[in-house]
Short mmCIF file of C-alpha atoms and ligand atoms in Angstrom, two decimals:
data_model
loop_
_atom_site.label_atom_id
_atom_site.label_comp_id
_atom_site.label_asym_id
_atom_site.label_seq_id
_atom_site.Cartn_x
_atom_site.Cartn_y
_atom_site.Cartn_z
CA MET A 735 -4.03 -25.34 21.28
CA LEU A 736 -4.93 -27.71 24.00
CA LYS A 737 -2.50 -30.52 21.46
CA CYS A 738 0.08 -27.75 21.73
CA LEU A 739 0.80 -30.16 24.85
CA ILE A 740 0.76 -33.59 23.22
CA SER A 741 2.47 -33.42 20.28
CA ILE A 742 6.08 -31.95 18.94
CA THR A 743 5.04 -31.22 15.70
CA VAL A 744 1.72 -29.25 17.09
CA ILE A 745 4.26 -27.34 18.88
CA ILE A 746 5.96 -25.88 15.73
CA SER A 747 3.15 -24.62 14.64
CA CYS A 748 2.54 -23.12 18.14
CA THR A 749 5.16 -20.96 18.37
CA LEU A 750 4.23 -20.02 14.91
CA ALA A 751 0.99 -17.79 15.86
CA LYS A 752 3.86 -15.52 17.61
CA HIS A 753 5.72 -14.76 14.14
CA PRO A 754 2.42 -15.55 12.48
CA HIS A 755 2.15 -15.78 8.48
CA ILE A 756 1.31 -12.80 7.23
CA LEU A 757 -1.02 -11.78 4.17
CA PHE A 758 -0.92 -8.22 3.15
CA ILE A 759 -3.59 -7.32 0.35
CA LEU A 760 -3.49 -3.65 -0.54
CA MET A 761 -6.20 -2.33 -3.00
CA ASP A 762 -5.69 -0.04 -5.59
CA ASP A 763 -8.33 3.17 -5.71
CA GLN A 764 -10.96 1.49 -3.62
CA GLY A 765 -13.01 5.01 -2.53
CA TYR A 766 -14.59 4.68 1.04
CA GLY A 767 -17.97 4.16 -1.06
CA ASP A 768 -16.41 1.15 -3.41
CA ILE A 769 -16.85 -1.23 -0.73
CA GLY A 770 -20.19 -2.68 1.56
CA TYR A 771 -19.67 -1.73 5.14
CA THR A 772 -18.45 1.78 5.15
CA TYR A 773 -22.26 3.73 5.12
CA PRO A 774 -25.74 1.34 5.14
CA THR A 775 -26.62 3.52 1.82
CA ASN A 776 -23.75 1.96 -0.16
CA ASP A 777 -24.69 0.33 -3.78
CA VAL A 778 -21.89 -2.01 -4.05
CA HIS A 779 -21.85 -5.52 -2.49
CA THR A 780 -18.99 -7.24 -0.82
CA PRO A 781 -20.03 -9.68 1.21
CA LEU A 782 -16.83 -11.41 1.79
CA LEU A 783 -15.04 -8.49 2.93
CA ASP A 784 -17.49 -7.27 5.26
CA GLN A 785 -17.75 -10.30 6.80
CA LEU A 786 -13.71 -10.84 7.35
CA ALA A 787 -14.05 -6.67 8.59
CA SER A 788 -17.35 -7.53 10.94
CA LYS A 789 -14.70 -10.51 13.24
CA GLY A 790 -12.05 -8.85 12.03
CA ARG A 791 -11.00 -5.00 14.12
CA LYS A 792 -12.46 -2.04 11.46
CA LEU A 793 -9.34 0.98 11.34
CA ASN A 794 -11.99 4.07 10.84
CA ARG A 795 -8.87 6.40 10.39
CA HIS A 796 -6.89 5.01 8.19
CA TYR A 797 -4.88 7.59 6.30
CA THR A 798 -3.15 7.20 2.72
CA SER A 799 -1.24 9.73 0.57
CA TRP A 800 -3.41 11.31 -2.60
CA LEU A 801 -2.17 9.24 -4.69
CA CYS A 802 -0.65 5.05 -5.67
CA THR A 803 3.59 5.64 -5.49
CA PRO A 804 3.74 7.68 -2.41
CA THR A 805 1.66 5.52 -0.95
CA ARG A 806 3.17 2.63 -1.81
CA ALA A 807 6.74 4.26 -0.75
CA SER A 808 5.72 5.07 2.89
CA ILE A 809 4.61 0.99 3.08
CA MET A 810 7.51 0.26 2.13
CA SER A 811 10.27 2.83 3.77
CA GLY A 812 7.80 3.86 7.00
CA ARG A 813 8.67 7.08 5.80
CA TYR A 814 6.28 10.36 4.71
CA PRO A 815 7.24 10.65 0.49
CA ILE A 816 7.96 14.32 1.35
CA GLU A 817 11.37 12.67 2.94
CA LEU A 818 11.08 10.69 -0.49
CA GLY A 819 11.05 13.17 -2.61
CA ILE A 820 7.48 11.71 -3.93
CA GLN A 821 5.84 14.36 -2.61
CA HIS A 822 3.81 15.37 -6.12
CA ASP A 823 2.98 12.75 -8.63
CA VAL A 824 3.58 9.22 -8.79
CA PHE A 825 6.29 7.41 -10.96
CA ASP A 826 7.45 8.02 -14.81
CA SER A 827 7.94 5.62 -17.17
CA ASN A 828 11.63 5.73 -19.40
CA THR A 829 12.86 8.03 -16.13
CA GLU A 830 15.08 6.75 -13.18
CA GLU A 831 11.77 7.87 -10.61
CA CYS A 832 13.00 5.40 -8.28
CA LEU A 833 12.29 4.25 -4.71
CA ASN A 834 15.63 5.70 -3.11
CA GLU A 835 17.54 2.61 -3.10
CA LYS A 836 19.29 4.16 1.09
CA GLU A 837 16.14 3.39 2.08
CA LEU A 838 15.67 -0.14 4.28
CA LEU A 839 12.88 -1.64 2.72
CA MET A 840 10.33 -3.44 5.35
CA PRO A 841 10.25 -6.46 3.54
CA GLU A 842 14.11 -7.10 4.33
CA VAL A 843 13.91 -6.84 7.49
CA VAL A 844 11.12 -8.94 7.39
CA ARG A 845 13.63 -11.63 5.32
CA HIS A 846 16.22 -11.22 7.67
CA ASN A 847 12.97 -12.61 10.51
CA GLY A 848 13.01 -15.88 9.00
CA TYR A 849 9.88 -15.27 6.11
CA ALA A 850 9.60 -16.14 3.10
CA THR A 851 8.44 -13.06 1.28
CA HIS A 852 6.68 -12.99 -1.92
CA LEU A 853 4.61 -9.87 -3.68
CA VAL A 854 1.80 -10.90 -6.71
CA GLY A 855 0.87 -7.68 -8.05
CA LYS A 856 1.89 -3.76 -8.56
CA TRP A 857 5.00 -2.45 -7.30
CA HIS A 858 5.31 1.04 -8.85
CA LEU A 859 8.59 2.15 -6.67
CA GLY A 860 10.61 2.55 -9.79
CA TYR A 861 12.34 0.06 -12.61
CA SER A 862 15.02 1.84 -14.22
CA ARG A 863 18.01 0.25 -12.17
CA TRP A 864 17.62 -3.65 -11.24
CA SER A 865 18.69 -2.54 -7.13
CA CYS A 866 15.04 -0.47 -7.56
CA MET A 867 13.14 -3.96 -8.32
CA PRO A 868 11.33 -6.22 -5.84
CA CYS A 869 13.45 -8.94 -6.10
CA MET A 870 16.48 -6.68 -4.69
CA ARG A 871 14.89 -5.07 -2.06
CA GLY A 872 13.95 -8.34 0.18
CA PHE A 873 11.44 -10.27 -1.81
CA ASP A 874 12.24 -13.93 -2.56
CA THR A 875 9.79 -13.51 -5.57
CA ALA A 876 7.95 -11.06 -7.27
CA PHE A 877 4.96 -11.05 -10.08
CA GLY A 878 3.44 -8.21 -12.15
CA TYR A 879 4.01 -5.32 -13.42
CA THR A 880 6.00 -1.73 -12.78
CA SER A 881 3.52 0.88 -13.33
CA GLY A 882 0.78 2.57 -12.07
CA THR A 883 -1.68 -0.59 -14.21
CA THR A 884 -1.38 -2.86 -16.90
CA GLY A 885 -4.10 -4.20 -19.70
CA TRP A 886 -6.25 -7.02 -17.81
CA ILE A 887 -5.97 -9.01 -21.07
CA THR A 888 -3.21 -8.02 -22.96
CA HIS A 889 -0.81 -7.19 -19.92
CA LYS A 890 0.73 -4.36 -21.82
CA VAL A 891 0.96 -0.41 -21.28
CA GLY A 892 0.39 0.89 -24.39
CA SER A 893 1.83 -1.08 -26.78
CA TYR A 894 4.42 -2.25 -24.40
CA TYR A 895 4.57 -5.26 -22.08
CA ASP A 896 4.67 -4.92 -18.54
CA PHE A 897 4.21 -8.41 -16.86
CA TYR A 898 7.05 -9.64 -15.31
CA GLU A 899 8.15 -12.46 -12.86
CA CYS A 900 11.70 -12.54 -10.53
CA ALA A 901 13.60 -14.16 -7.78
CA THR A 902 16.37 -14.06 -5.71
CA SER A 903 17.82 -16.43 -3.61
CA SER A 904 21.27 -16.76 -1.95
CA GLU A 905 21.91 -19.89 -4.36
CA GLY A 906 20.77 -18.75 -7.59
CA GLY A 907 21.25 -15.46 -7.78
CA LEU A 908 18.82 -12.93 -9.77
CA THR A 909 15.90 -14.56 -12.49
CA TRP A 910 14.32 -12.44 -14.20
CA ASP A 911 11.40 -13.11 -17.17
CA VAL A 912 9.48 -11.02 -18.80
CA LEU A 913 5.59 -13.14 -18.93
CA THR A 914 4.58 -12.35 -22.28
CA LYS A 915 3.18 -15.92 -22.83
CA ASP A 916 -0.40 -15.61 -20.91
CA LYS A 917 -1.52 -12.53 -23.29
CA GLY A 918 -5.56 -13.05 -23.43
CA ILE A 919 -5.47 -14.13 -19.96
CA TYR A 920 -7.32 -12.68 -17.85
CA SER A 921 -4.99 -10.80 -15.07
CA ASN A 922 -6.88 -11.70 -11.61
CA PHE A 923 -6.64 -15.46 -13.02
CA LEU A 924 -2.69 -15.21 -13.85
CA TYR A 925 -2.56 -13.55 -10.06
CA ASN A 926 -4.43 -16.88 -8.39
CA LYS A 927 -2.91 -19.63 -10.20
CA ARG A 928 0.32 -18.20 -9.41
CA ILE A 929 -0.64 -17.43 -5.54
CA LYS A 930 -1.94 -20.86 -5.62
CA LYS A 931 2.06 -22.15 -6.62
CA ILE A 932 3.89 -19.81 -3.94
CA ILE A 933 1.13 -21.49 -1.23
CA ASN A 934 1.69 -25.03 -2.42
CA ASN A 935 5.12 -24.74 -2.51
CA HIS A 936 5.62 -23.64 0.48
CA ASP A 937 7.11 -25.48 3.63
CA PRO A 938 4.33 -24.48 6.55
CA LYS A 939 7.68 -24.84 9.01
CA THR A 940 8.53 -20.98 7.98
CA PRO A 941 6.73 -18.30 8.28
CA LEU A 942 4.87 -16.57 4.84
CA PHE A 943 4.58 -12.93 3.86
CA LEU A 944 2.84 -12.58 1.33
CA TYR A 945 2.16 -9.09 -0.71
CA LEU A 946 -0.75 -8.56 -2.63
CA PRO A 947 -1.09 -5.34 -4.53
CA MET A 948 -4.16 -5.98 -6.14
CA GLN A 949 -4.69 -4.33 -9.66
CA SER A 950 -8.52 -3.99 -8.56
CA VAL A 951 -10.85 -1.91 -9.07
CA HIS A 952 -7.93 0.30 -10.75
CA SER A 953 -8.82 1.15 -14.43
CA SER A 954 -9.14 0.03 -16.93
CA TYR A 955 -12.36 -0.99 -15.78
CA TYR A 956 -12.87 -4.01 -17.01
CA ALA A 957 -14.22 -7.18 -15.62
CA PRO A 958 -15.28 -11.22 -17.58
CA GLU A 959 -19.21 -10.68 -18.55
CA ASN A 960 -19.14 -13.30 -15.37
CA TYR A 961 -19.06 -11.27 -12.89
CA TYR A 962 -21.00 -9.27 -14.24
CA THR A 963 -25.04 -9.07 -11.92
CA CYS A 964 -25.95 -6.34 -13.61
CA THR A 965 -25.12 -3.74 -17.06
CA ASP A 966 -26.87 -0.42 -17.07
CA HIS A 967 -23.77 1.55 -15.15
CA LYS A 968 -20.62 2.03 -14.72
CA ARG A 969 -21.41 1.25 -11.01
CA CYS A 970 -22.26 -2.42 -12.62
CA THR A 971 -18.78 -2.46 -13.68
CA MET A 972 -17.39 -1.59 -10.26
CA GLN A 973 -19.45 -4.57 -8.66
CA ALA A 974 -18.09 -6.51 -11.04
CA MET A 975 -14.52 -5.82 -10.36
CA LEU A 976 -15.18 -6.31 -6.63
CA ASN A 977 -16.73 -9.02 -6.98
CA SER A 978 -13.86 -10.99 -9.88
CA ALA A 979 -11.63 -9.11 -6.75
CA GLU A 980 -13.60 -10.76 -4.07
CA ASP A 981 -13.61 -14.06 -6.31
CA LEU A 982 -9.27 -13.74 -6.16
CA ILE A 983 -9.45 -13.08 -1.98
CA ARG A 984 -11.56 -15.72 -1.07
CA ASP A 985 -8.80 -18.58 -3.26
CA VAL A 986 -6.85 -16.78 -1.82
CA ILE A 987 -8.23 -17.82 1.78
CA SER A 988 -8.83 -21.61 0.80
CA TYR A 989 -5.03 -21.59 -0.62
CA PHE A 990 -4.00 -20.47 2.99
CA GLU A 991 -6.56 -23.24 4.36
CA GLU A 992 -6.28 -26.14 2.52
CA ALA A 993 -2.13 -25.92 3.32
CA GLY A 994 -2.87 -25.75 6.79
CA LEU A 995 -1.27 -22.14 6.93
CA TRP A 996 -4.92 -19.80 7.84
CA GLU A 997 -4.81 -20.43 11.18
CA ASP A 998 -1.69 -19.17 12.13
CA THR A 999 -2.64 -16.53 9.30
CA VAL A 1000 -3.52 -12.26 10.59
CA LEU A 1001 -4.96 -10.74 7.38
CA LEU A 1002 -4.48 -7.06 6.46
CA TYR A 1003 -6.36 -5.51 4.18
CA ALA A 1004 -6.07 -1.52 3.32
CA SER A 1005 -6.60 0.64 0.22
CA ASP A 1006 -3.55 2.51 -1.70
CA ASN A 1007 -6.08 6.24 -2.06
CA GLY A 1008 -9.28 7.27 -2.23
CA GLY A 1009 -11.57 6.49 -5.56
CA PRO A 1010 -11.35 8.78 -8.44
CA HIS A 1011 -12.96 11.10 -9.68
CA SER A 1012 -14.97 9.37 -11.67
CA ALA A 1013 -18.80 7.73 -12.02
CA TYR A 1014 -17.05 4.54 -11.32
CA HIS A 1015 -16.41 5.21 -8.09
CA SER A 1016 -17.51 6.87 -4.63
CA ASN A 1017 -16.23 8.00 -1.79
CA GLY A 1018 -19.25 7.57 -0.07
CA HIS A 1019 -20.21 10.51 1.81
CA LEU A 1020 -16.38 12.12 1.77
CA ARG A 1021 -15.74 14.92 0.70
CA GLY A 1022 -13.11 14.75 -2.95
CA TYR A 1023 -11.18 11.92 -5.21
CA LYS A 1024 -7.82 10.67 -5.34
CA SER A 1025 -4.73 13.21 -5.95
CA THR A 1026 -6.37 15.62 -3.34
CA LEU A 1027 -6.14 16.14 0.07
CA TRP A 1028 -10.29 15.16 0.59
CA GLU A 1029 -11.22 13.22 2.99
CA GLY A 1030 -12.40 11.42 0.13
CA GLY A 1031 -8.50 11.47 -1.66
CA VAL A 1032 -6.74 10.42 1.85
CA ARG A 1033 -9.07 8.43 4.12
CA THR A 1034 -10.02 4.39 3.27
CA PRO A 1035 -11.64 1.16 3.77
CA SER A 1036 -9.33 -0.64 6.01
CA PHE A 1037 -9.51 -3.71 8.80
CA ILE A 1038 -7.68 -6.83 9.97
CA TYR A 1039 -8.31 -10.02 11.35
CA SER A 1040 -7.19 -13.57 12.24
CA SER A 1041 -9.11 -16.17 13.15
CA ASN A 1042 -6.00 -17.09 16.05
CA HIS A 1043 -7.04 -15.57 19.38
CA LYS A 1044 -3.03 -16.00 20.15
CA ILE A 1045 -2.78 -13.25 17.24
CA MET A 1046 -5.76 -11.19 18.12
CA SER A 1047 -7.28 -11.22 20.96
CA ASP A 1048 -11.25 -12.59 21.36
CA LYS A 1049 -12.18 -9.39 23.08
CA LEU A 1050 -10.81 -6.79 19.95
CA ARG A 1051 -13.21 -8.95 17.25
CA GLY A 1052 -15.85 -7.86 16.08
CA THR A 1053 -14.48 -3.74 16.73
CA GLU A 1054 -13.22 -0.73 15.47
CA THR A 1055 -10.79 1.80 16.42
CA ASN A 1056 -11.25 5.61 15.61
CA CYS A 1057 -6.97 6.22 16.43
CA TYR A 1058 -4.93 8.06 12.79
CA PHE A 1059 -3.44 5.21 11.01
CA HIS A 1060 -0.56 6.43 8.36
CA VAL A 1061 -0.43 3.56 5.98
CA ALA A 1062 4.05 4.61 7.21
CA ASP A 1063 2.05 2.53 10.23
CA TRP A 1064 2.60 -0.95 8.50
CA TYR A 1065 5.70 -0.94 7.94
CA GLN A 1066 6.51 -0.87 12.18
CA THR A 1067 3.73 -2.75 13.00
CA ILE A 1068 3.87 -5.69 10.36
CA ILE A 1069 7.95 -5.71 11.39
CA SER A 1070 6.97 -5.67 14.69
CA LEU A 1071 4.34 -9.23 14.32
CA SER A 1072 7.56 -10.43 11.98
CA GLY A 1073 9.91 -10.38 14.72
CA GLY A 1074 11.06 -7.00 15.17
CA TRP A 1075 14.25 -6.12 14.49
CA GLN A 1076 16.61 -7.52 16.84
CA LYS A 1077 17.16 -10.43 14.37
CA TYR A 1078 17.48 -8.04 11.65
CA GLU A 1079 20.43 -6.03 13.69
CA ARG A 1080 22.42 -8.90 14.69
CA ALA A 1081 22.46 -10.62 11.57
CA THR A 1082 23.59 -7.69 9.58
CA GLY A 1083 25.14 -5.65 12.43
CA ASN A 1084 23.05 -2.59 10.80
CA GLU A 1085 20.29 -0.42 13.41
CA MET A 1086 17.02 0.90 12.54
CA PRO A 1087 16.54 3.60 10.66
CA ALA A 1088 16.44 6.67 12.56
CA SER A 1089 13.98 8.71 12.59
CA LEU A 1090 11.05 6.77 10.91
CA ASP A 1091 7.22 8.46 10.20
CA SER A 1092 6.11 5.26 11.05
CA ARG A 1093 4.39 4.00 14.69
CA ASP A 1094 4.91 0.26 15.95
CA GLN A 1095 -0.01 -0.27 15.94
CA SER A 1096 0.41 -4.36 15.96
CA TYR A 1097 -0.63 -3.99 20.32
CA HIS A 1098 -3.48 -1.01 19.65
CA LEU A 1099 -4.40 -3.35 16.51
CA LEU A 1100 -5.09 -7.20 18.11
CA ASN A 1101 -3.02 -7.27 21.30
CA GLU A 1102 -6.20 -5.97 23.80
CA GLU A 1103 -3.90 -7.43 26.93
CA ARG A 1104 -0.79 -4.88 25.33
CA ASP A 1105 -1.94 -2.38 24.76
CA THR A 1106 -1.99 0.93 26.39
CA GLY A 1107 -5.60 2.05 26.32
CA ILE A 1108 -4.33 5.20 24.65
CA CYS A 1109 -4.24 6.03 20.26
CA PRO A 1110 -0.18 4.65 19.35
CA ARG A 1111 -0.14 8.10 17.62
CA LYS A 1112 -1.75 11.91 17.80
CA GLN A 1113 -0.72 13.57 15.03
CA ILE A 1114 -0.54 13.09 10.89
CA MET A 1115 1.78 15.28 9.04
CA LEU A 1116 -0.47 14.51 5.96
CA HIS A 1117 1.29 16.24 2.45
CA ILE A 1118 2.93 18.83 1.47
CA ASP A 1119 3.33 19.88 -2.20
CA PRO A 1120 5.41 22.57 -3.55
CA VAL A 1121 4.47 22.27 -6.80
CA LYS A 1122 0.02 22.78 -5.96
CA ARG A 1123 1.70 24.05 -2.54
CA VAL A 1124 -1.13 22.54 -0.38
CA ALA A 1125 -0.48 20.78 2.63
CA GLY A 1126 -2.75 18.77 4.65
CA TYR A 1127 -1.47 17.87 8.25
CA TYR A 1128 -3.96 15.78 11.10
CA LYS A 1129 -3.77 16.43 15.30
CA ASP A 1130 -6.27 15.00 17.40
CA GLY A 1131 -9.72 15.51 16.13
CA MET A 1132 -8.27 18.40 13.79
CA LYS A 1133 -7.48 19.15 10.06
CA LEU A 1134 -5.93 22.01 8.72
CA LEU A 1135 -5.80 22.19 5.02
CA VAL A 1136 -3.04 24.96 3.39
CA GLY A 1137 -2.94 26.82 0.29
CA ASP A 1138 -5.32 26.33 -3.30
CA GLN A 1139 -7.29 23.17 -3.04
CA ASP A 1140 -7.97 23.57 -6.71
CA ASN A 1141 -4.10 24.08 -8.03
CA GLY A 1142 -3.87 22.35 -11.03
CA ASN A 1143 -0.16 22.53 -11.19
CA SER A 1144 1.76 20.00 -12.59
CA CYS A 1145 5.98 19.21 -12.21
CA SER A 1146 7.89 20.73 -14.84
CA GLY A 1147 11.43 20.07 -15.31
CA THR A 1148 12.44 23.87 -16.14
CA GLU A 1149 10.99 24.98 -12.53
CA PHE A 1150 12.11 25.75 -9.20
CA TYR A 1151 10.55 24.43 -6.56
CA PRO A 1152 11.16 25.82 -2.61
CA LEU A 1153 11.65 22.76 -0.12
CA ASN A 1154 11.37 25.23 2.76
CA ILE A 1155 8.60 27.24 3.91
CA ASP A 1156 8.08 28.88 0.37
CA SER A 1157 6.84 25.44 -0.99
CA ILE A 1158 3.13 26.31 0.04
CA ASP A 1159 0.97 28.76 0.06
CA LEU A 1160 -0.31 30.30 4.36
CA ASP A 1161 -2.94 32.41 2.69
CA ILE A 1162 -5.66 30.04 2.28
CA ILE A 1163 -6.55 28.31 5.35
CA GLN A 1164 -8.95 25.61 5.90
CA LEU A 1165 -9.56 24.04 9.59
CA PHE A 1166 -12.36 21.33 9.84
CA ASN A 1167 -13.23 19.08 12.99
CA LEU A 1168 -13.56 15.90 11.41
CA THR A 1169 -15.38 14.81 14.70
CA ALA A 1170 -18.21 16.95 14.61
CA ASP A 1171 -17.77 17.52 10.45
CA PRO A 1172 -16.31 14.29 9.12
CA ASN A 1173 -17.37 15.01 5.27
CA GLU A 1174 -15.24 18.59 5.68
CA ALA A 1175 -18.81 20.84 5.53
CA ASP A 1176 -17.70 23.78 7.40
CA ASP A 1177 -14.27 25.88 7.96
CA ILE A 1178 -13.94 27.01 11.19
CA SER A 1179 -10.48 28.10 10.88
CA ALA A 1180 -11.50 31.45 11.46
CA GLY A 1181 -13.10 31.51 14.94
CA ASN A 1182 -9.93 29.28 16.10
CA PRO A 1183 -6.94 31.19 15.51
CA ASP A 1184 -4.86 29.20 18.63
CA ILE A 1185 -5.68 25.65 16.89
CA VAL A 1186 -4.70 26.75 13.17
CA ALA A 1187 -0.99 28.16 14.60
CA ASP A 1188 -0.54 25.57 16.76
CA MET A 1189 -1.06 23.57 14.05
CA VAL A 1190 0.55 25.34 10.95
CA PHE A 1191 3.91 25.56 13.82
CA ASP A 1192 3.63 22.11 14.22
CA LEU A 1193 3.40 21.51 9.78
CA THR A 1194 6.59 24.37 9.06
CA GLU A 1195 9.06 22.14 11.46
CA TYR A 1196 8.36 19.41 8.34
CA LEU A 1197 8.84 21.54 5.29
CA GLU A 1198 12.50 21.79 5.66
CA LYS A 1199 12.37 17.61 5.21
CA GLN A 1200 11.86 17.29 2.31
CA ARG A 1201 13.77 15.90 -0.30
CA PRO A 1202 13.52 17.36 -3.72
CA LEU A 1203 11.33 16.14 -5.74
CA GLN A 1204 11.85 13.47 -7.94
CA CYS A 1205 9.35 13.58 -10.85
CA GLN A 1206 11.47 16.64 -12.53
CA LEU A 1207 13.53 13.51 -13.40
CA PRO A 1208 13.82 13.97 -17.47
CA THR A 1209 12.62 11.12 -19.92
CA VAL A 1210 15.99 8.73 -20.66
CA ASP A 1211 17.48 8.41 -23.70
CA GLY A 1212 17.57 4.63 -24.89
CA SER A 1213 15.31 3.61 -21.62
CA TYR A 1214 13.47 0.56 -22.29
CA PRO A 1215 10.56 0.16 -22.89
CA ASN A 1216 11.83 1.22 -26.57
CA SER A 1217 10.73 0.03 -30.60
CA VAL A 1218 13.85 -2.21 -29.55
CA VAL A 1219 13.18 -3.54 -26.18
CA PRO A 1220 9.24 -3.50 -26.17
CA TYR A 1221 8.46 -4.26 -22.72
CA TYR A 1222 9.35 -2.99 -19.08
CA THR A 1223 12.71 -3.88 -17.43
CA PRO A 1224 16.02 -1.65 -16.06
CA TRP A 1225 18.22 -0.93 -18.78
CA ASP A 1226 20.68 0.83 -15.70
CA PHE A 1227 23.04 -1.53 -14.81
CA SER A 1228 25.41 1.14 -13.15
CA GLU A 1229 24.74 -0.47 -9.76
CA GLY A 1230 26.27 -3.51 -11.01
CA TYR A 1231 23.84 -5.80 -10.39
CA LEU A 1232 22.82 -7.65 -13.10
CA PRO A 1233 20.23 -11.20 -14.04
CA SER A 1234 22.67 -14.05 -13.53
CA SER A 1235 20.36 -16.14 -15.72
CA ALA A 1236 17.92 -13.87 -17.67
CA PHE A 1237 16.25 -14.82 -20.72
CA GLN A 1238 14.35 -12.68 -22.89
CA LYS A 1239 10.93 -14.69 -24.67
CA LEU A 1240 10.62 -11.24 -27.65
C1 LIG B 704 -15.30 19.20 17.29
O1 LIG B 704 -16.59 18.36 17.25
C2 LIG B 704 -16.60 17.64 18.66
C3 LIG B 704 -17.76 16.93 18.87
O2 LIG B 704 -19.11 16.97 18.51
C4 LIG B 704 -16.53 18.99 19.52
O3 LIG B 704 -17.19 17.97 21.60
C5 LIG B 704 -15.74 19.39 20.11
O4 LIG B 704 -15.60 20.19 21.25
C6 LIG B 704 -15.50 20.23 18.90
N1 LIG B 704 -13.46 20.91 18.61
C7 LIG B 704 -13.72 22.45 18.38
C8 LIG B 704 -12.51 22.95 18.40
O5 LIG B 704 -14.51 22.50 18.52
#
C-alpha cells in the first residue's frame, strides 16, 4: 500500500479497496456435508474451498430458506420469503410467478453505486414478463437459465431450451438471445468462457459485481468423465461435480488475478439450501434435508474472503462466527460494501425500502475495528408455510418448530390458505437448544414453557405479514415455452418492456 503515495494510477486502485470488486458465488443444493471443511469425517474433498474458507471468515450459522426460489428472492430483495408470497414452493414454468416488480433489487442499488453488474448462472425468480428478467432488474448482463436447473449438455428443460443471454445499457436498450448454438457443450465450460470475457472486457477502474449462482451441484447428477476419481458410488458423482465446480472457481479467480482485480476483491460464498434427500448428497450430522425446516435443509456452508487487509481485517482472517446470518442479510451487506444508500438516494430521489428484513453484517464479517462485538441479529424468522402449516423461528440459541414437519401438502389453486394464526398448526410444537444439540435430537419444549410462549409470541407477529401465495397462479394459455416457441422467454408484454433488438435463432 506504500505505492499509493507515489503513483496516481495506484491511488485509483487504493481507493477502490473502499468499494471492492464483489464476487458472490451461490452454490445450488450444496449440503453441509457436500464440502470438505465442515466436519472432519466428510467424505468429499474441496481443497480450494477449504483453503479460501480457512484463510477467510467462516459463517457457522448461515441460514437460508428451504428451497431455491425463496432464498434467491431474499438475497435480491432483503425480505423474508413470507413477505414475497413465496412461502411454499419454487416458481413454475408457464405461470405469471415473478419476484414482485415493486421490490427494489440489490443489483439495482449496486449499479447506482457505480458498479458494473453481471450475472452468470441461475435466476429462478420468474420470467413471464421482461420486467421479471435480470437485465431489467439491475444486471448489465445476464447469461444462464431462468428455471431451477437446465440440462448440463442439452441446455434444455424437458424438450425446451432454457439458456439465454441478455444485456442492457442506456444506449443499447435491452438485447436478448436464446442460446442454442452451444448445445453439446458442458454448461460449466460455457460459464467459464463467459466470465473470462466479462473480466477481459472490464475496465479495472470500475468496481465489478459478479453474481455467480452456480449450476453446481444441483441435479441432474452429472460431470464429464475426467472429473471422476472413483465410480462405484453416487458420492463419486458428487465429488466429480465438486471437482468441476472448483475447476470453474479456480479459473474465475485466475481471471481476476490476471486482470489485476483480485487484490481489491471480496469473495462471498454460500449455498442456497441444504442437500436434497438423495444418496448423492450429505448434510453431515445435521437432521433433515432440502425442503424441510430441519437444520439439514436450511443451514448451509458459507464463508467470506479477501486477500486485501483494507477490505478484511487481518485479525478476522482465519476466524469463524457463530452469529446468526440470514440470506436476506446479503442484501444490506453487499449494498454496504458497494458504498451504501446515499448515492442511490441522491440519484433517484427514492429512499431505502421500509422495514427490510436484512441486516448489514459487513463490519461483523470484515472490519474488526468497526464491529461492535455484538451479533448483528438475535433472531431469525425462518419460515411460515400455510400449505404445510409449519413454521420455524430462531432466538438466542434456541429453535422453535411449529406444525407437522413431515406434512407433504402441496399448493392447490382451488384451496384457500389463511394468512393469519390459522396458517400454522400450533398444536405441534418442538423446541431445540442448538448450542447443546445442533442435530435436533432432543425436543425440550415440555420443560421450557416460558421460552416456547415467548418465541410463539414473536412468531405470531409475523403471521399477518404474509403475502398471498404465488404458487396458486395458474398456467397461462399461450405462454412460453410451447410447441411454437420452444424456449424459455417472457411472453407477457403488458408492462410495455420490449427488447429493442431481440433476435431468435430457432
Ligand atoms: C442450552 O445449552 C447450553 C450449552 O449446553 C446451556 O449453557 C444453556 O443453558 C442451554 N439453554 C437452555 C435454555 O436450556
